[in-house]
Coordinates of C-alpha atoms and ligand atoms in Angstrom, one line a residue:
X1 CA 13.2 15.8 4.6
X2 CA 10.8 13.8 5.7
X3 CA 9.6 10.2 4.3
X4 CA 5.6 10.2 4.3
X5 CA 3.4 6.4 4.2
X6 CA 0.0 7.5 2.7
X7 CA -2.3 4.6 3.6
X8 CA -5.5 4.2 0.9
X9 CA -7.8 2.2 4.0
X10 CA -11.5 3.7 2.1
X11 CA -12.5 0.4 0.7
X12 CA -15.3 -1.0 1.7
X13 CA -13.8 -4.6 2.0
X14 CA -17.0 -5.8 0.0
X15 CA -15.0 -9.9 -0.5
X16 CA -13.9 -9.5 3.2
X17 CA -17.7 -9.2 3.8
X18 CA -17.9 -8.3 7.5
X19 CA -20.1 -5.0 7.1
X20 CA -17.7 -3.4 8.0
X21 CA -14.6 -1.1 5.8
X22 CA -12.1 -3.8 5.7
X23 CA -9.3 -1.8 7.4
X24 CA -11.5 -1.4 10.8
X25 CA -11.4 -5.5 10.7
X26 CA -10.4 -6.8 13.6
X27 CA -7.6 -10.1 14.4
X28 CA -7.0 -10.7 17.4
X29 CA -8.8 -7.6 18.3
X30 CA -6.5 -5.0 16.6
X31 CA -8.0 -3.7 12.8
X32 CA -6.2 -4.1 10.4
X33 CA -5.5 -0.2 9.7
X34 CA -3.4 -0.3 13.5
X35 CA -1.0 -3.2 12.4
X36 CA -0.2 -1.6 9.0
X37 CA 0.2 1.7 10.3
X38 CA 2.6 0.2 13.2
X39 CA 4.3 -1.7 11.0
X40 CA 5.2 1.7 8.5
X41 CA 6.4 3.1 12.2
X42 CA 8.1 -0.2 13.8
X43 CA 11.1 0.6 10.3
X44 CA 12.5 3.0 11.9
X45 CA 12.1 5.4 8.9
X46 CA 9.1 6.9 7.9
X47 CA 8.0 10.1 9.8
X48 CA 4.6 10.8 9.0
X49 CA 1.3 8.5 8.0
X50 CA -1.4 9.9 6.1
X51 CA -3.9 7.7 6.4
X52 CA -7.3 7.8 3.3
X53 CA -10.1 6.4 5.7
X54 CA -14.2 5.8 4.7
X55 CA -15.9 9.1 4.3
X56 CA -17.9 7.8 6.6
X57 CA -15.2 6.8 9.6
X58 CA -12.9 9.2 10.2
X59 CA -13.4 10.1 13.3
X60 CA -13.4 6.8 14.3
X61 CA -10.2 5.6 12.5
X62 CA -8.4 9.3 14.2
X63 CA -8.8 7.7 17.5
X64 CA -7.7 4.1 16.7
X65 CA -5.2 6.0 14.9
X66 CA -4.1 8.6 17.4
X67 CA -1.8 7.1 19.7
X68 CA 0.2 5.1 16.5
X69 CA 3.2 8.0 16.1
X70 CA 6.2 7.7 17.7
X71 CA 7.4 11.1 18.7
X72 CA 8.4 13.1 16.0
X73 CA 5.7 11.7 14.0
X74 CA 2.6 12.1 12.8
X75 CA -0.7 10.9 11.6
X76 CA -3.0 12.4 9.6
X77 CA -5.9 10.8 8.7
X78 CA -8.8 12.6 6.0
X79 CA -11.8 11.7 3.9
X80 CA -10.6 9.0 0.9
X81 CA -12.6 8.7 -2.5
X82 CA -14.3 6.5 -4.2
X83 CA -11.9 4.8 -5.8
X84 CA -8.2 3.7 -4.5
X85 CA -6.6 6.2 -7.0
X86 CA -8.9 8.5 -5.9
X87 CA -8.1 8.2 -2.1
X88 CA -4.3 7.9 -3.1
X89 CA -4.4 11.7 -5.2
X90 CA -6.1 13.0 -1.7
X91 CA -3.8 11.8 0.3
X92 CA -0.8 13.3 -1.5
X93 CA -2.4 16.4 -1.9
X94 CA -2.5 16.5 1.8
X95 CA 1.1 15.5 1.8
X96 CA 2.4 17.5 -0.8
X97 CA 0.5 20.4 1.6
X98 CA 0.7 19.9 5.2
X99 CA 4.4 18.3 5.1
X100 CA 6.7 20.7 3.2
X101 CA 10.4 18.8 3.0
X102 CA 8.4 15.6 1.8
X103 CA 11.5 14.0 -0.1
X104 CA 10.5 10.0 -0.2
X105 CA 6.6 8.9 -0.4
X106 CA 5.4 5.2 0.4
X107 CA 2.1 4.3 -1.0
X108 CA 0.9 1.4 1.3
X109 CA -2.9 -0.5 0.8
X110 CA -4.3 -0.6 4.8
X111 CA -5.1 -4.5 3.2
X112 CA -1.2 -5.5 3.6
X113 CA -1.3 -5.5 7.4
X114 CA 1.5 -8.1 8.0
X115 CA 4.0 -6.4 5.8
X116 CA 7.7 -6.7 7.4
X117 CA 9.2 -3.4 8.8
X118 CA 12.1 -4.9 6.9
X119 CA 10.2 -4.5 3.4
X120 CA 9.4 -0.9 4.2
X121 CA 13.2 -0.6 5.5
X122 CA 14.0 -1.7 2.3
X123 CA 11.9 0.0 -0.2
X124 CA 13.4 3.6 1.3
X125 CA 16.4 2.6 1.0
X126 CA 16.3 2.1 -2.6
X127 CA 14.9 5.4 -3.3
X128 CA 16.9 7.1 -1.1
X129 CA 19.4 5.5 -3.2
X130 CA 18.8 6.8 -5.7
X131 CA 15.9 5.0 -7.6
X132 CA 13.1 7.5 -8.4
X133 CA 10.1 4.2 -8.1
X134 CA 10.7 1.6 -5.9
X135 CA 8.2 -1.4 -5.2
X136 CA 8.3 -4.9 -3.4
X137 CA 7.3 -7.9 -5.9
X138 CA 7.5 -11.7 -5.2
X139 CA 8.6 -14.8 -8.1
X140 CA 5.4 -16.4 -9.7
X141 CA 4.7 -19.4 -7.8
X142 CA 2.2 -20.5 -10.7
X143 CA 2.1 -21.4 -14.5
X144 CA 0.4 -17.8 -15.6
X145 CA -1.4 -18.2 -19.4
X146 CA -3.0 -15.8 -21.4
X147 CA -6.8 -16.1 -22.7
X148 CA -8.9 -14.5 -24.9
X149 CA -12.2 -13.0 -24.6
X150 CA -13.7 -16.2 -24.6
X151 CA -11.6 -18.0 -21.8
X152 CA -9.0 -19.8 -24.9
X153 CA -5.4 -20.4 -24.0
X154 CA -3.6 -18.3 -26.3
X155 CA -0.6 -18.0 -24.4
X156 CA 2.3 -18.5 -21.7
X157 CA 4.3 -15.8 -20.8
X158 CA 7.7 -17.2 -19.3
X159 CA 7.0 -16.7 -15.7
X160 CA 11.2 -16.2 -15.1
X161 CA 10.5 -12.8 -15.4
X162 CA 7.5 -12.2 -14.2
X163 CA 6.5 -10.9 -10.4
X164 CA 4.0 -10.1 -8.2
X165 CA 3.4 -6.9 -7.0
X166 CA 2.8 -5.5 -2.9
X167 CA 3.5 -2.4 -0.9
X168 CA 4.6 -0.4 0.1
X169 CA 5.8 1.4 -3.0
X170 CA 7.9 3.9 -3.1
X171 CA 8.4 7.0 -5.0
X172 CA 10.9 10.5 -5.2
X173 CA 8.1 12.4 -3.9
X174 CA 8.4 14.9 -7.2
X175 CA 7.8 12.0 -9.6
X176 CA 4.8 10.5 -7.6
X177 CA 3.7 14.3 -7.8
X178 CA 3.9 14.4 -11.8
X179 CA 2.7 11.5 -11.9
X180 CA -0.9 12.3 -10.3
X181 CA -0.5 15.4 -11.9
X182 CA -0.4 14.0 -15.6
X183 CA -3.7 13.2 -16.1
X184 CA -3.3 9.4 -16.6
X185 CA -4.4 6.3 -15.4
X186 CA -3.4 3.7 -13.9
X187 CA -4.0 0.6 -12.3
X188 CA -1.5 1.2 -9.6
X189 CA 1.2 3.7 -9.0
X190 CA 4.3 2.3 -10.1
X191 CA 2.2 1.4 -13.3
X192 CA 1.3 5.2 -13.4
X193 CA 4.7 6.1 -12.7
X194 CA 5.7 4.0 -15.9
X195 CA 3.7 5.5 -18.1
X196 CA 6.2 9.1 -17.7
X197 CA 9.0 6.9 -18.6
X198 CA 10.5 6.1 -15.1
X199 CA 12.7 3.5 -14.2
X200 CA 10.7 1.4 -11.7
X201 CA 12.8 -0.2 -9.6
X202 CA 12.2 -3.5 -7.4
X203 CA 13.0 -5.4 -4.2
X204 CA 12.1 -8.4 -2.7
X205 CA 9.0 -8.9 -1.2
X206 CA 7.9 -11.2 1.6
X207 CA 4.8 -13.6 1.8
X208 CA 3.7 -12.0 5.0
X209 CA 2.6 -8.4 2.8
X210 CA 0.0 -10.8 0.7
X211 CA -2.9 -8.2 0.4
X212 CA -6.3 -9.6 3.2
X213 CA -8.8 -9.6 0.2
X214 CA -11.1 -12.9 1.4
X215 CA -11.6 -13.9 4.5
X216 CA -9.8 -17.2 3.6
X217 CA -6.5 -14.6 3.2
X218 CA -8.0 -13.5 6.8
X219 CA -7.4 -17.2 7.8
X220 CA -4.0 -16.7 6.6
X221 CA -3.5 -13.4 8.6
X222 CA -4.6 -15.0 11.4
X223 CA -2.4 -18.3 11.3
X224 CA 0.9 -15.8 10.8
X225 CA -0.2 -13.7 13.7
X226 CA -0.5 -17.1 15.4
X227 CA 3.3 -17.8 14.3
X228 CA 4.9 -14.6 16.2
X229 CA 4.8 -11.6 13.8
X230 CA 3.1 -8.7 15.4
Ligands
CTP1 N1 -8.8 1.6 -0.8 C1 -9.3 3.1 -1.0 N2 -9.9 3.6 -1.3 C2 -11.5 3.0 -1.9 C3 -10.9 1.9 -2.0 C4 -9.6 0.7 -1.8 O1 -8.0 4.0 0.1 N3 -11.9 3.9 -2.6 C5 -7.9 0.7 -0.6 C6 -8.3 0.0 0.3 O2 -8.9 0.4 1.8 C7 -7.1 -1.1 0.6 C8 -6.9 -0.3 -0.7 O3 -6.8 0.4 -1.0 O4 -6.8 -0.9 2.0 C9 -6.5 -1.6 -1.5 O5 -8.2 -2.0 -1.7 P1 -9.1 -3.4 -1.2 O6 -8.0 -4.7 -1.2 O7 -9.6 -4.0 -3.2 O8 -9.6 -3.0 -0.4 P2 -12.0 -2.9 -0.8 O9 -12.0 -1.8 -1.4 O10 -11.8 -2.4 1.0 O11 -12.3 -4.1 -1.1 P3 -13.1 -4.8 -2.2 O12 -12.7 -4.3 -3.4 O13 -13.5 -5.8 -1.5 O14 -14.2 -3.6 -1.3
MG2 MG1 -11.6 -3.1 -4.5

């Protein structure tokens, strides 16, 4: 029975502004996507990685990721879609068709390239222990305000009950398949599963699992790297 990680990596990286897909942007010479895939395999519990690549860069992504799978594992590369959810849908369809013993599916942003392998292990372990959906989360450090359409504050939610969500998000494969078949749409994969009424469990996330979106985030990632992570 396989644990399969779907890696949406087809975005253009507009906010990072490198003029190339974010997944291929190097940090210290190593593309973000390569770092993300290494982290997944380094967990020791991921067997297959299915990458949704920018349609114009499928061959390049194949080249940079070809040697990353350990013995008994595999990297699959296909063209992603117009939106992240399209990329995940395509990668999920590929996984279910090509890897019939898929039991646990992770969805992990290439942009979270520095996610510690321990977070991957914790998510997989929680799914394998019986949770149908599991997400890594962090507490909210800042006070959060709800505002109206002109920016006036209407409420101050209790931040003690709020969490920041990271990836990898982990699912029982059948549950994620049903969620994508439902025709519903949501802002992330866990939210889609929530719409089906499936409880979503949480495990602790990690600051290094931050999503690299802006040049500032990339500077933070470089600092993390110089601190000795992979
Ligand atoms: N993604 C994807 N397919 C898309 C859009 C996004 O697979 N059509 C992926 C990105 O490659 C990234 C993750 O979804 O790994 C989160 O998206 P985001 O951080 O928004 O990345 P980009 O879309 O590349 O960045 P931007 O929005 O700044 O262009
Ligand atoms: Mg985007």
